[in-house]
Amino acid sequence: MDFRKEYRVEPGKGFKIERADPGDTAGYKSKEEAREKLAENRAKLAELQHKLFAEGKQALLVVLQAMDAGGKDGTIRHVMRGVNPQGCRVTSFRAPSDEELAHDFLWRIHKAVPAKGMIGIFNRSHYEDVLVVRVHDIVPKKVWSRRYDMINDFEKMLGRNGVTIIKFYLHISKQEQKARFQDRIEKPEKHWKVNPKDFDERKHWDDYMQAFEDAIEKCSTRYAPWYVIPSDKKWFRNLAISRIIADTLEDMDLRFPEPSCDVTELVIPD
Ligand code: ATP
Ligand code: MG
């Protein structure tokens, strides 16, 4: 199964979010069945990250977006485990500060783009500026509706500068979100995650789905594709995302740099 082909939203072909099944597991039946594959993917990822870092010429940017309780944190925890922390940076985007609001919406994003040799993970991203901002009318339609083109131009520019971009929408059902909120209420060790504001956001579920559909359709491009990952089953989400990241790194044609001298001629002094 080629997860990239299966879950990539093809540019220009239209995208309907209701056709994507959040419970899909691509024929895998259980967590146990996926465990070994996940371990393989992680090992592959670690190996390729090492090469990316050594080469020092390209970067990988992974964008994660989801509804609340969609699993962004869990994905980072499970998929990136094993990756050298020195070569990886996670940036979480919250509601913008006054300083950030005094600039264009991509200003804070650009500063967080990974440097050459690095993997950057965005926990939320510039897409919030066409998601929450749209759903809550934080800026007028005239303003947010122009942002899709700006995002595409920005991502194209990054691509041409050696940044490979992949974007994941972790797709959960409305029932699954409810179950996860319930779980947070029931388990004391999850209370710290409870945010009554998240519960209120559920009222806007349909508006969010529309906003996601548009963002994904308009901004899934050749140079920065969107993947819609069935995420009701956490183990499947981890399996699919780890595979897609590893395959993407594989295609980047990473090479260890040439040594700066003929190492076979070197003599180590006593
Ligand atoms: P998460 O909910 O991602 O796990 P968190 O609970 O630690 O993170 P929150 O305090 O919920 O952090 O911060 C994220 C909030 O910031 C979300 O409600 C999100 O919609 C909001 N946000 C992010 N970017 C923007 C933006 N550009 N404009 C307005 N709100 C934004
Ligand atoms: Mg939150």
PDB file of N, CA, C and O in Angstrom, residues 51-102:
ATOM      1  N   LYS A  51      20.992  11.527   7.689  1.00  0.00           N
ATOM      2  CA  LYS A  51      21.558  11.893   6.394  1.00  0.00           C
ATOM      3  C   LYS A  51      21.207  13.338   6.012  1.00  0.00           C
ATOM      4  O   LYS A  51      22.032  14.068   5.482  1.00  0.00           O
ATOM      5  N   LEU A  52      19.974  13.702   6.292  1.00  0.00           N
ATOM      6  CA  LEU A  52      19.519  15.077   6.012  1.00  0.00           C
ATOM      7  C   LEU A  52      20.409  16.070   6.746  1.00  0.00           C
ATOM      8  O   LEU A  52      20.861  17.077   6.198  1.00  0.00           O
ATOM      9  N   PHE A  53      20.669  15.744   8.010  1.00  0.00           N
ATOM     10  CA  PHE A  53      21.484  16.601   8.876  1.00  0.00           C
ATOM     11  C   PHE A  53      22.918  16.663   8.355  1.00  0.00           C
ATOM     12  O   PHE A  53      23.523  17.731   8.255  1.00  0.00           O
ATOM     13  N   ALA A  54      23.443  15.507   8.000  1.00  0.00           N
ATOM     14  CA  ALA A  54      24.826  15.443   7.514  1.00  0.00           C
ATOM     15  C   ALA A  54      24.979  16.213   6.206  1.00  0.00           C
ATOM     16  O   ALA A  54      25.932  16.964   6.016  1.00  0.00           O
ATOM     17  N   GLU A  55      24.002  16.055   5.329  1.00  0.00           N
ATOM     18  CA  GLU A  55      24.075  16.729   4.028  1.00  0.00           C
ATOM     19  C   GLU A  55      24.009  18.240   4.198  1.00  0.00           C
ATOM     20  O   GLU A  55      24.737  18.995   3.551  1.00  0.00           O
ATOM     21  N   GLY A  56      23.069  18.682   5.034  1.00  0.00           N
ATOM     22  CA  GLY A  56      22.984  20.106   5.366  1.00  0.00           C
ATOM     23  C   GLY A  56      22.579  21.026   4.225  1.00  0.00           C
ATOM     24  O   GLY A  56      22.924  22.199   4.206  1.00  0.00           O
ATOM     25  N   LYS A  57      21.868  20.489   3.255  1.00  0.00           N
ATOM     26  CA  LYS A  57      21.508  21.327   2.100  1.00  0.00           C
ATOM     27  C   LYS A  57      20.016  21.528   1.918  1.00  0.00           C
ATOM     28  O   LYS A  57      19.578  22.400   1.177  1.00  0.00           O
ATOM     29  N   GLN A  58      19.228  20.646   2.525  1.00  0.00           N
ATOM     30  CA  GLN A  58      17.781  20.731   2.344  1.00  0.00           C
ATOM     31  C   GLN A  58      17.105  20.639   3.706  1.00  0.00           C
ATOM     32  O   GLN A  58      17.714  20.181   4.669  1.00  0.00           O
ATOM     33  N   ALA A  59      15.842  21.020   3.742  1.00  0.00           N
ATOM     34  CA  ALA A  59      15.082  20.914   4.988  1.00  0.00           C
ATOM     35  C   ALA A  59      13.744  20.246   4.703  1.00  0.00           C
ATOM     36  O   ALA A  59      13.274  20.219   3.571  1.00  0.00           O
ATOM     37  N   LEU A  60      13.150  19.689   5.762  1.00  0.00           N
ATOM     38  CA  LEU A  60      11.804  19.111   5.642  1.00  0.00           C
ATOM     39  C   LEU A  60      10.883  19.834   6.619  1.00  0.00           C
ATOM     40  O   LEU A  60      11.205  19.974   7.803  1.00  0.00           O
ATOM     41  N   LEU A  61       9.753  20.294   6.095  1.00  0.00           N
ATOM     42  CA  LEU A  61       8.758  20.940   6.952  1.00  0.00           C
ATOM     43  C   LEU A  61       7.489  20.091   6.970  1.00  0.00           C
ATOM     44  O   LEU A  61       6.905  19.810   5.920  1.00  0.00           O
ATOM     45  N   VAL A  62       7.099  19.694   8.169  1.00  0.00           N
ATOM     46  CA  VAL A  62       5.886  18.878   8.351  1.00  0.00           C
ATOM     47  C   VAL A  62       4.843  19.739   9.064  1.00  0.00           C
ATOM     48  O   VAL A  62       5.083  20.210  10.180  1.00  0.00           O
ATOM     49  N   VAL A  63       3.710  19.949   8.403  1.00  0.00           N
ATOM     50  CA  VAL A  63       2.640  20.759   8.982  1.00  0.00           C
ATOM     51  C   VAL A  63       1.551  19.832   9.524  1.00  0.00           C
ATOM     52  O   VAL A  63       1.096  18.929   8.812  1.00  0.00           O
ATOM     53  N   LEU A  64       1.161  20.029  10.766  1.00  0.00           N
ATOM     54  CA  LEU A  64       0.074  19.233  11.352  1.00  0.00           C
ATOM     55  C   LEU A  64      -1.107  20.133  11.690  1.00  0.00           C
ATOM     56  O   LEU A  64      -0.954  21.134  12.403  1.00  0.00           O
ATOM     57  N   GLN A  65      -2.265  19.762  11.165  1.00  0.00           N
ATOM     58  CA  GLN A  65      -3.496  20.480  11.495  1.00  0.00           C
ATOM     59  C   GLN A  65      -4.568  19.460  11.850  1.00  0.00           C
ATOM     60  O   GLN A  65      -4.593  18.358  11.305  1.00  0.00           O
ATOM     61  N   ALA A  66      -5.444  19.838  12.763  1.00  0.00           N
ATOM     62  CA  ALA A  66      -6.536  18.939  13.147  1.00  0.00           C
ATOM     63  C   ALA A  66      -7.547  19.715  13.976  1.00  0.00           C
ATOM     64  O   ALA A  66      -7.242  20.807  14.465  1.00  0.00           O
ATOM     65  N   MET A  67      -8.698  19.122  14.169  1.00  0.00           N
ATOM     66  CA  MET A  67      -9.631  19.658  15.150  1.00  0.00           C
ATOM     67  C   MET A  67      -9.047  19.404  16.537  1.00  0.00           C
ATOM     68  O   MET A  67      -8.115  18.610  16.690  1.00  0.00           O
ATOM     69  N   ASP A  68      -9.611  20.035  17.584  1.00  0.00           N
ATOM     70  CA  ASP A  68      -9.135  19.782  18.942  1.00  0.00           C
ATOM     71  C   ASP A  68      -9.251  18.285  19.241  1.00  0.00           C
ATOM     72  O   ASP A  68     -10.219  17.644  18.835  1.00  0.00           O
ATOM     73  N   ALA A  69      -8.259  17.759  19.947  1.00  0.00           N
ATOM     74  CA  ALA A  69      -8.173  16.334  20.276  1.00  0.00           C
ATOM     75  C   ALA A  69      -7.947  15.457  19.040  1.00  0.00           C
ATOM     76  O   ALA A  69      -8.106  14.241  19.079  1.00  0.00           O
ATOM     77  N   GLY A  70      -7.554  16.077  17.956  1.00  0.00           N
ATOM     78  CA  GLY A  70      -7.329  15.339  16.715  1.00  0.00           C
ATOM     79  C   GLY A  70      -6.061  14.492  16.734  1.00  0.00           C
ATOM     80  O   GLY A  70      -5.891  13.595  15.913  1.00  0.00           O
ATOM     81  N   GLY A  71      -5.138  14.818  17.647  1.00  0.00           N
ATOM     82  CA  GLY A  71      -3.960  13.969  17.795  1.00  0.00           C
ATOM     83  C   GLY A  71      -2.639  14.565  17.337  1.00  0.00           C
ATOM     84  O   GLY A  71      -1.688  13.837  17.084  1.00  0.00           O
ATOM     85  N   LYS A  72      -2.565  15.881  17.269  1.00  0.00           N
ATOM     86  CA  LYS A  72      -1.305  16.488  16.821  1.00  0.00           C
ATOM     87  C   LYS A  72      -0.170  16.171  17.800  1.00  0.00           C
ATOM     88  O   LYS A  72       0.907  15.753  17.385  1.00  0.00           O
ATOM     89  N   ASP A  73      -0.443  16.368  19.074  1.00  0.00           N
ATOM     90  CA  ASP A  73       0.594  16.098  20.086  1.00  0.00           C
ATOM     91  C   ASP A  73       1.008  14.627  20.089  1.00  0.00           C
ATOM     92  O   ASP A  73       2.190  14.306  20.154  1.00  0.00           O
ATOM     93  N   GLY A  74       0.029  13.746  20.024  1.00  0.00           N
ATOM     94  CA  GLY A  74       0.308  12.306  20.035  1.00  0.00           C
ATOM     95  C   GLY A  74       1.116  11.893  18.816  1.00  0.00           C
ATOM     96  O   GLY A  74       2.003  11.036  18.904  1.00  0.00           O
ATOM     97  N   THR A  75       0.820  12.489  17.686  1.00  0.00           N
ATOM     98  CA  THR A  75       1.564  12.170  16.467  1.00  0.00           C
ATOM     99  C   THR A  75       3.032  12.536  16.640  1.00  0.00           C
ATOM    100  O   THR A  75       3.927  11.752  16.312  1.00  0.00           O
ATOM    101  N   ILE A  76       3.272  13.716  17.176  1.00  0.00           N
ATOM    102  CA  ILE A  76       4.663  14.152  17.364  1.00  0.00           C
ATOM    103  C   ILE A  76       5.367  13.198  18.326  1.00  0.00           C
ATOM    104  O   ILE A  76       6.490  12.752  18.077  1.00  0.00           O
ATOM    105  N   ARG A  77       4.671  12.864  19.400  1.00  0.00           N
ATOM    106  CA  ARG A  77       5.274  11.999  20.418  1.00  0.00           C
ATOM    107  C   ARG A  77       5.608  10.609  19.859  1.00  0.00           C
ATOM    108  O   ARG A  77       6.676  10.069  20.090  1.00  0.00           O
ATOM    109  N   HIS A  78       4.686  10.041  19.118  1.00  0.00           N
ATOM    110  CA  HIS A  78       4.880   8.660  18.654  1.00  0.00           C
ATOM    111  C   HIS A  78       5.697   8.533  17.373  1.00  0.00           C
ATOM    112  O   HIS A  78       6.440   7.577  17.208  1.00  0.00           O
ATOM    113  N   VAL A  79       5.530   9.480  16.473  1.00  0.00           N
ATOM    114  CA  VAL A  79       6.190   9.341  15.172  1.00  0.00           C
ATOM    115  C   VAL A  79       7.633   9.841  15.226  1.00  0.00           C
ATOM    116  O   VAL A  79       8.525   9.254  14.620  1.00  0.00           O
ATOM    117  N   MET A  80       7.880  10.896  15.983  1.00  0.00           N
ATOM    118  CA  MET A  80       9.212  11.506  15.973  1.00  0.00           C
ATOM    119  C   MET A  80      10.153  10.912  17.019  1.00  0.00           C
ATOM    120  O   MET A  80      11.302  11.304  17.106  1.00  0.00           O
ATOM    121  N   ARG A  81       9.612  10.012  17.818  1.00  0.00           N
ATOM    122  CA  ARG A  81      10.458   9.326  18.798  1.00  0.00           C
ATOM    123  C   ARG A  81      11.579   8.608  18.032  1.00  0.00           C
ATOM    124  O   ARG A  81      11.349   8.002  17.018  1.00  0.00           O
ATOM    125  N   GLY A  82      12.797   8.744  18.532  1.00  0.00           N
ATOM    126  CA  GLY A  82      13.894   8.081  17.829  1.00  0.00           C
ATOM    127  C   GLY A  82      14.660   9.008  16.913  1.00  0.00           C
ATOM    128  O   GLY A  82      15.743   8.688  16.450  1.00  0.00           O
ATOM    129  N   VAL A  83      14.070  10.184  16.648  1.00  0.00           N
ATOM    130  CA  VAL A  83      14.743  11.152  15.803  1.00  0.00           C
ATOM    131  C   VAL A  83      15.692  11.971  16.690  1.00  0.00           C
ATOM    132  O   VAL A  83      15.354  12.305  17.823  1.00  0.00           O
ATOM    133  N   ASN A  84      16.878  12.281  16.173  1.00  0.00           N
ATOM    134  CA  ASN A  84      17.851  13.050  16.952  1.00  0.00           C
ATOM    135  C   ASN A  84      17.313  14.463  17.248  1.00  0.00           C
ATOM    136  O   ASN A  84      17.077  15.231  16.322  1.00  0.00           O
ATOM    137  N   PRO A  85      17.142  14.812  18.525  1.00  0.00           N
ATOM    138  CA  PRO A  85      16.562  16.116  18.867  1.00  0.00           C
ATOM    139  C   PRO A  85      17.356  17.288  18.283  1.00  0.00           C
ATOM    140  O   PRO A  85      16.808  18.351  18.043  1.00  0.00           O
ATOM    141  N   GLN A  86      18.632  17.075  18.051  1.00  0.00           N
ATOM    142  CA  GLN A  86      19.458  18.158  17.512  1.00  0.00           C
ATOM    143  C   GLN A  86      19.050  18.557  16.090  1.00  0.00           C
ATOM    144  O   GLN A  86      19.334  19.659  15.645  1.00  0.00           O
ATOM    145  N   GLY A  87      18.409  17.631  15.402  1.00  0.00           N
ATOM    146  CA  GLY A  87      18.055  17.914  14.014  1.00  0.00           C
ATOM    147  C   GLY A  87      16.579  18.176  13.800  1.00  0.00           C
ATOM    148  O   GLY A  87      16.097  18.173  12.668  1.00  0.00           O
ATOM    149  N   CYS A  88      15.871  18.415  14.883  1.00  0.00           N
ATOM    150  CA  CYS A  88      14.417  18.513  14.760  1.00  0.00           C
ATOM    151  C   CYS A  88      13.891  19.622  15.667  1.00  0.00           C
ATOM    152  O   CYS A  88      14.321  19.759  16.804  1.00  0.00           O
ATOM    153  N   ARG A  89      12.962  20.420  15.160  1.00  0.00           N
ATOM    154  CA  ARG A  89      12.404  21.476  16.004  1.00  0.00           C
ATOM    155  C   ARG A  89      10.894  21.533  15.828  1.00  0.00           C
ATOM    156  O   ARG A  89      10.396  21.566  14.710  1.00  0.00           O
ATOM    157  N   VAL A  90      10.181  21.540  16.932  1.00  0.00           N
ATOM    158  CA  VAL A  90       8.721  21.636  16.903  1.00  0.00           C
ATOM    159  C   VAL A  90       8.321  23.066  17.244  1.00  0.00           C
ATOM    160  O   VAL A  90       8.815  23.629  18.214  1.00  0.00           O
ATOM    161  N   THR A  91       7.435  23.649  16.441  1.00  0.00           N
ATOM    162  CA  THR A  91       6.917  24.978  16.757  1.00  0.00           C
ATOM    163  C   THR A  91       5.394  24.904  16.847  1.00  0.00           C
ATOM    164  O   THR A  91       4.742  24.402  15.936  1.00  0.00           O
ATOM    165  N   SER A  92       4.859  25.373  17.975  1.00  0.00           N
ATOM    166  CA  SER A  92       3.398  25.402  18.145  1.00  0.00           C
ATOM    167  C   SER A  92       2.906  26.826  17.956  1.00  0.00           C
ATOM    168  O   SER A  92       3.474  27.752  18.538  1.00  0.00           O
ATOM    169  N   PHE A  93       1.875  26.972  17.156  1.00  0.00           N
ATOM    170  CA  PHE A  93       1.334  28.307  16.906  1.00  0.00           C
ATOM    171  C   PHE A  93       0.020  28.497  17.646  1.00  0.00           C
ATOM    172  O   PHE A  93      -0.943  27.772  17.411  1.00  0.00           O
ATOM    173  N   ARG A  94       0.031  29.471  18.531  1.00  0.00           N
ATOM    174  CA  ARG A  94      -1.183  29.832  19.269  1.00  0.00           C
ATOM    175  C   ARG A  94      -1.766  31.098  18.678  1.00  0.00           C
ATOM    176  O   ARG A  94      -1.288  31.595  17.670  1.00  0.00           O
ATOM    177  N   ALA A  95      -2.774  31.648  19.337  1.00  0.00           N
ATOM    178  CA  ALA A  95      -3.326  32.923  18.872  1.00  0.00           C
ATOM    179  C   ALA A  95      -2.182  33.934  18.832  1.00  0.00           C
ATOM    180  O   ALA A  95      -1.351  33.975  19.745  1.00  0.00           O
ATOM    181  N   PRO A  96      -2.088  34.721  17.767  1.00  0.00           N
ATOM    182  CA  PRO A  96      -0.939  35.607  17.587  1.00  0.00           C
ATOM    183  C   PRO A  96      -0.833  36.687  18.669  1.00  0.00           C
ATOM    184  O   PRO A  96      -1.844  37.171  19.168  1.00  0.00           O
ATOM    185  N   SER A  97       0.408  37.034  19.002  1.00  0.00           N
ATOM    186  CA  SER A  97       0.672  38.120  19.961  1.00  0.00           C
ATOM    187  C   SER A  97       0.442  39.472  19.278  1.00  0.00           C
ATOM    188  O   SER A  97       0.278  39.545  18.055  1.00  0.00           O
ATOM    189  N   ASP A  98       0.491  40.536  20.068  1.00  0.00           N
ATOM    190  CA  ASP A  98       0.344  41.881  19.487  1.00  0.00           C
ATOM    191  C   ASP A  98       1.435  42.144  18.454  1.00  0.00           C
ATOM    192  O   ASP A  98       1.181  42.713  17.396  1.00  0.00           O
ATOM    193  N   GLU A  99       2.625  41.710  18.781  1.00  0.00           N
ATOM    194  CA  GLU A  99       3.731  41.944  17.840  1.00  0.00           C
ATOM    195  C   GLU A  99       3.491  41.177  16.537  1.00  0.00           C
ATOM    196  O   GLU A  99       3.695  41.704  15.444  1.00  0.00           O
ATOM    197  N   GLU A 100       3.034  39.935  16.684  1.00  0.00           N
ATOM    198  CA  GLU A 100       2.771  39.139  15.477  1.00  0.00           C
ATOM    199  C   GLU A 100       1.630  39.744  14.658  1.00  0.00           C
ATOM    200  O   GLU A 100       1.679  39.785  13.430  1.00  0.00           O
ATOM    201  N   LEU A 101       0.634  40.241  15.349  1.00  0.00           N
ATOM    202  CA  LEU A 101      -0.507  40.845  14.644  1.00  0.00           C
ATOM    203  C   LEU A 101      -0.131  42.143  13.931  1.00  0.00           C
ATOM    204  O   LEU A 101      -0.811  42.570  12.997  1.00  0.00           O
ATOM    205  N   ALA A 102       0.959  42.755  14.387  1.00  0.00           N
ATOM    206  CA  ALA A 102       1.405  43.998  13.753  1.00  0.00           C
ATOM    207  C   ALA A 102       2.128  43.734  12.431  1.00  0.00           C
ATOM    208  O   ALA A 102       2.505  44.662  11.727  1.00  0.00           O
TER     209      ALA A 102
END
